[in-house]
Amino acid sequence: MMISDSGTPGSSNEAMDIARDWIVRLRSKEVTQSELDELARWRAASEHNRRAFALVKMQWDLFKTATTVLEQAEAKQSVNAVKMAVTRRAWLGGALAASVGGVGYFAVRPPLGLWPSVAELNADHRTGVGERRQIDVDAGISIDMNTRTSLASLNQADGARRLELINGEIAVTMAQTAVPRERPLVVVAGAGRVSATRATFNLRSDQDGMSVACLDGTVELACGGKTLTVMARQRVDYAGNVIGRVAAADDRIVAAWRRGLIVFENRPLTQVVAEINRYRRGYIMLANDRIGELSMDATFRLDRIDDAVTKIAELFDLRVRSLPGGLVLLG
């Protein structure tokens, strides 16, 4: 790896690319003294370079921590379901706090979603990475849970069946005679509340906000003091107390995960990679923002999700660097 030791700093993306290459080389433990000297010269060449190297090293350390914590969480989950309410809290207070320096913020908002939050761990129903599950919540009402989904039962009020989508994605199917109109199914997600009596709809909650798509029947979305009726083949996004515009819902794309697929149409690579990350262990990172702006159309099988990395790399002529902990760098 030849790196200029001139004092002229390159662009931010170039410095980050070079820093990532060095981190990969250092972690491989195949570095000579001359290469270490070369790294020292590069870092000393500019403050730009020093900051890029420090940032990439911090990201790497975070991934190592996240991998350890995630493994501990999964191990504890598989021990005894009856003891989960206690072990969740013990793990969060011990292993998580120790692994991330006792910063409780990470227990509430895990970086990059690499381990479950407190609320997710205490959910009544939860799916792991790449897992899908169907549950029956009432007569004539079934819910399909997508990967990394947490769902909690809430106290019923006014005869309504109430659930909370803490994180993830669900598809609700209601029979025509499932629920009397005076007793709707209510699903809380973020600051919004979705209710329906006879409908098939998809509801998603993640760090970017919430999205509800009605595939059959009608649903009502209440958020920020406003109520909106979402008709069949319509979808609407909302974040905080703000409801977005109603748009067309394509069942072929929205419900693809229920058929074991994910479908992308003219989506930027940043969004494609973010979606793929939901279904696989570890994390895929793009080497720079320029790559993320590339758009693509693709359909991937969820049971062979790692094939997506290879296909993306081939399509855009990208280099794939696989690192411990399931970390993959594309660039």
Short mmCIF file of C-alpha atoms in Angstrom, two decimals, residues 58-275:
data_model
loop_
_atom_site.label_atom_id
_atom_site.label_comp_id
_atom_site.label_asym_id
_atom_site.label_seq_id
_atom_site.Cartn_x
_atom_site.Cartn_y
_atom_site.Cartn_z
CA MET A 58 -13.19 4.49 17.17
CA GLN A 59 -15.66 2.89 14.76
CA TRP A 60 -13.67 -0.34 14.78
CA ASP A 61 -13.54 -0.42 18.59
CA LEU A 62 -17.29 0.16 18.70
CA PHE A 63 -17.91 -2.78 16.37
CA LYS A 64 -15.77 -5.06 18.55
CA THR A 65 -17.74 -3.99 21.62
CA ALA A 66 -21.05 -4.39 19.84
CA THR A 67 -20.19 -7.91 18.69
CA THR A 68 -19.28 -8.97 22.23
CA VAL A 69 -22.40 -7.46 23.75
CA LEU A 70 -24.66 -8.94 21.08
CA GLU A 71 -23.24 -12.42 21.67
CA GLN A 72 -23.81 -12.04 25.42
CA ALA A 73 -27.40 -10.92 24.82
CA GLU A 74 -28.19 -13.85 22.55
CA ALA A 75 -26.57 -16.32 24.94
CA LYS A 76 -28.68 -15.08 27.81
CA GLN A 77 -31.84 -15.19 25.72
CA SER A 78 -31.35 -18.86 24.94
CA VAL A 79 -30.78 -19.96 28.55
CA ASN A 80 -34.23 -19.82 30.04
CA ALA A 81 -37.28 -17.93 28.78
CA VAL A 82 -38.89 -17.99 32.24
CA LYS A 83 -35.97 -16.07 33.72
CA MET A 84 -35.73 -13.53 30.96
CA ALA A 85 -37.33 -10.63 32.83
CA VAL A 86 -34.62 -10.88 35.49
CA THR A 87 -31.65 -11.79 33.30
CA ARG A 88 -32.39 -8.98 30.88
CA ARG A 89 -32.03 -6.42 33.61
CA ALA A 90 -28.99 -8.11 35.09
CA TRP A 91 -27.28 -8.27 31.73
CA LEU A 92 -28.11 -4.67 30.94
CA GLY A 93 -26.83 -3.52 34.30
CA GLY A 94 -23.68 -5.62 34.13
CA ALA A 95 -22.38 -6.79 30.78
CA LEU A 96 -23.67 -3.88 28.76
CA ALA A 97 -22.56 -1.23 31.24
CA ALA A 98 -19.12 -2.79 31.53
CA SER A 99 -18.70 -3.23 27.80
CA VAL A 100 -19.55 0.34 26.87
CA GLY A 101 -18.07 2.11 29.84
CA GLY A 102 -21.27 2.31 31.83
CA VAL A 103 -22.93 4.76 29.46
CA GLY A 104 -26.64 4.07 29.95
CA TYR A 105 -27.49 5.93 26.78
CA PHE A 106 -26.31 2.95 24.71
CA ALA A 107 -28.78 0.72 26.55
CA VAL A 108 -31.64 2.92 25.35
CA ARG A 109 -30.32 3.76 21.87
CA PRO A 110 -27.80 1.13 20.78
CA PRO A 111 -25.43 2.50 18.12
CA LEU A 112 -26.34 1.28 14.63
CA GLY A 113 -28.92 -1.05 16.21
CA LEU A 114 -26.18 -3.59 16.90
CA TRP A 115 -27.77 -4.89 20.10
CA PRO A 116 -31.31 -4.81 21.55
CA SER A 117 -32.44 -1.81 23.60
CA VAL A 118 -33.96 -2.08 27.08
CA ALA A 119 -37.48 -1.78 25.67
CA GLU A 120 -36.83 -4.44 23.03
CA LEU A 121 -35.47 -6.91 25.56
CA ASN A 122 -38.60 -6.54 27.69
CA ALA A 123 -41.04 -6.98 24.80
CA ASP A 124 -43.66 -9.74 24.95
CA HIS A 125 -42.77 -10.96 21.46
CA ARG A 126 -39.42 -10.59 19.74
CA THR A 127 -37.64 -11.87 16.65
CA GLY A 128 -33.89 -12.11 16.20
CA VAL A 129 -31.70 -11.31 13.22
CA GLY A 130 -33.16 -12.81 10.05
CA GLU A 131 -36.03 -14.45 11.96
CA ARG A 132 -39.69 -14.22 10.96
CA ARG A 133 -42.57 -15.40 13.09
CA GLN A 134 -46.37 -15.43 13.03
CA ILE A 135 -48.49 -14.92 16.14
CA ASP A 136 -52.26 -14.97 16.69
CA VAL A 137 -53.26 -12.10 18.95
CA ASP A 138 -57.02 -12.67 18.81
CA ALA A 139 -59.64 -14.64 16.94
CA GLY A 140 -59.26 -13.81 13.27
CA ILE A 141 -56.22 -11.57 13.77
CA SER A 142 -52.73 -12.77 12.86
CA ILE A 143 -49.50 -10.82 12.89
CA ASP A 144 -46.37 -11.64 10.93
CA MET A 145 -43.23 -10.29 12.61
CA ASN A 146 -40.25 -9.44 10.45
CA THR A 147 -36.58 -9.53 11.45
CA ARG A 148 -35.43 -7.64 14.59
CA THR A 149 -38.99 -6.88 15.66
CA SER A 150 -40.23 -6.26 19.20
CA LEU A 151 -43.93 -6.18 20.05
CA ALA A 152 -45.54 -5.53 23.44
CA SER A 153 -49.08 -6.07 24.72
CA LEU A 154 -50.70 -3.01 26.31
CA ASN A 155 -53.59 -2.75 28.72
CA GLN A 156 -56.90 -2.95 26.90
CA ALA A 157 -59.14 0.09 27.07
CA ASP A 158 -62.70 0.54 25.80
CA GLY A 159 -62.64 -3.07 24.65
CA ALA A 160 -59.90 -2.40 22.10
CA ARG A 161 -56.99 -4.80 21.68
CA ARG A 162 -53.82 -2.70 22.11
CA LEU A 163 -50.25 -3.48 21.10
CA GLU A 164 -47.06 -1.48 20.83
CA LEU A 165 -44.57 -1.90 18.01
CA ILE A 166 -41.35 -1.00 19.82
CA ASN A 167 -39.13 -1.57 16.82
CA GLY A 168 -39.14 -3.50 13.58
CA GLU A 169 -41.92 -4.41 11.18
CA ILE A 170 -45.22 -6.27 11.32
CA ALA A 171 -47.90 -7.29 8.85
CA VAL A 172 -51.41 -7.49 10.32
CA THR A 173 -54.11 -9.63 8.70
CA MET A 174 -57.67 -9.29 9.99
CA ALA A 175 -60.54 -11.50 8.92
CA GLN A 176 -63.70 -9.75 7.71
CA THR A 177 -65.52 -10.70 10.90
CA ALA A 178 -62.50 -10.47 13.19
CA VAL A 179 -63.23 -7.34 15.20
CA PRO A 180 -66.46 -5.44 15.87
CA ARG A 181 -66.22 -1.81 14.77
CA GLU A 182 -66.52 -0.65 18.36
CA ARG A 183 -63.50 -2.77 19.38
CA PRO A 184 -60.69 -2.02 16.89
CA LEU A 185 -57.19 -3.37 16.99
CA VAL A 186 -54.87 -0.53 18.02
CA VAL A 187 -51.12 -0.59 17.43
CA VAL A 188 -49.00 2.17 18.95
CA ALA A 189 -45.77 3.00 17.12
CA GLY A 190 -43.75 6.02 18.16
CA ALA A 191 -46.01 9.05 18.61
CA GLY A 192 -48.69 7.55 16.37
CA ARG A 193 -51.56 5.15 16.83
CA VAL A 194 -52.86 2.89 14.05
CA SER A 195 -56.32 1.37 14.41
CA ALA A 196 -58.37 -0.97 12.22
CA THR A 197 -61.30 -3.37 12.36
CA ARG A 198 -61.11 -5.07 8.95
CA ALA A 199 -57.84 -4.56 7.14
CA THR A 200 -54.52 -5.95 6.04
CA PHE A 201 -51.71 -3.53 6.73
CA ASN A 202 -47.97 -3.27 7.19
CA LEU A 203 -46.43 -1.17 9.97
CA ARG A 204 -42.75 -0.39 10.35
CA SER A 205 -40.81 1.45 13.05
CA ASP A 206 -37.09 2.22 12.93
CA GLN A 207 -34.63 5.00 13.63
CA ASP A 208 -35.80 6.95 10.58
CA GLY A 209 -39.44 7.02 11.68
CA MET A 210 -42.63 5.07 11.13
CA SER A 211 -44.45 3.91 8.03
CA VAL A 212 -47.92 2.39 7.64
CA ALA A 213 -49.12 0.80 4.40
CA CYS A 214 -52.71 -0.36 3.96
CA LEU A 215 -52.98 -3.28 1.56
CA ASP A 216 -56.68 -4.05 2.03
CA GLY A 217 -59.54 -2.32 3.83
CA THR A 218 -58.81 0.92 5.68
CA VAL A 219 -56.78 1.96 8.71
CA GLU A 220 -56.76 5.14 10.76
CA LEU A 221 -53.58 6.89 11.81
CA ALA A 222 -53.74 9.28 14.75
CA CYS A 223 -50.65 11.38 15.35
CA GLY A 224 -49.93 14.89 16.61
CA GLY A 225 -53.59 15.67 17.22
CA LYS A 226 -54.54 14.73 13.65
CA THR A 227 -56.36 11.68 12.30
CA LEU A 228 -55.84 10.35 8.78
CA THR A 229 -57.66 7.53 7.01
CA VAL A 230 -55.32 5.39 4.94
CA MET A 231 -57.09 3.54 2.15
CA ALA A 232 -56.17 0.29 0.43
CA ARG A 233 -52.94 0.52 -1.61
CA GLN A 234 -51.88 3.68 0.20
CA ARG A 235 -49.01 4.35 2.56
CA VAL A 236 -47.93 7.22 4.76
CA ASP A 237 -44.80 7.93 6.78
CA TYR A 238 -44.63 9.85 10.03
CA ALA A 239 -41.92 10.93 12.44
CA GLY A 240 -42.49 12.52 15.80
CA ASN A 241 -45.81 14.37 15.57
CA VAL A 242 -45.51 15.09 11.84
CA ILE A 243 -47.46 13.06 9.27
CA GLY A 244 -46.11 12.92 5.74
CA ARG A 245 -47.99 12.84 2.47
CA VAL A 246 -50.08 9.87 1.40
CA ALA A 247 -48.38 7.87 -1.35
CA ALA A 248 -49.12 4.74 -3.36
CA ALA A 249 -48.27 1.42 -1.72
CA ASP A 250 -46.86 -1.33 -3.92
CA ASP A 251 -47.79 -4.68 -2.38
CA ARG A 252 -45.05 -6.36 -4.42
CA ILE A 253 -42.44 -4.32 -2.53
CA VAL A 254 -44.12 -3.70 0.84
CA ALA A 255 -45.04 -7.33 1.46
CA ALA A 256 -42.03 -8.92 -0.24
CA TRP A 257 -40.46 -9.90 3.09
CA ARG A 258 -43.44 -12.16 3.82
CA ARG A 259 -42.49 -14.08 0.66
CA GLY A 260 -38.85 -14.30 1.73
CA LEU A 261 -37.64 -11.48 -0.52
CA ILE A 262 -36.56 -7.85 -0.42
CA VAL A 263 -37.20 -5.76 -3.52
CA PHE A 264 -35.50 -2.49 -4.44
CA GLU A 265 -36.51 -0.15 -7.25
CA ASN A 266 -34.31 2.84 -8.00
CA ARG A 267 -33.08 2.98 -4.42
CA PRO A 268 -29.75 4.61 -3.42
CA LEU A 269 -27.13 2.18 -2.22
CA THR A 270 -27.17 3.73 1.27
CA GLN A 271 -30.80 2.65 1.67
CA VAL A 272 -30.17 -0.75 0.09
CA VAL A 273 -27.32 -1.49 2.48
CA ALA A 274 -29.30 -0.22 5.48
CA GLU A 275 -32.13 -2.61 4.58
#
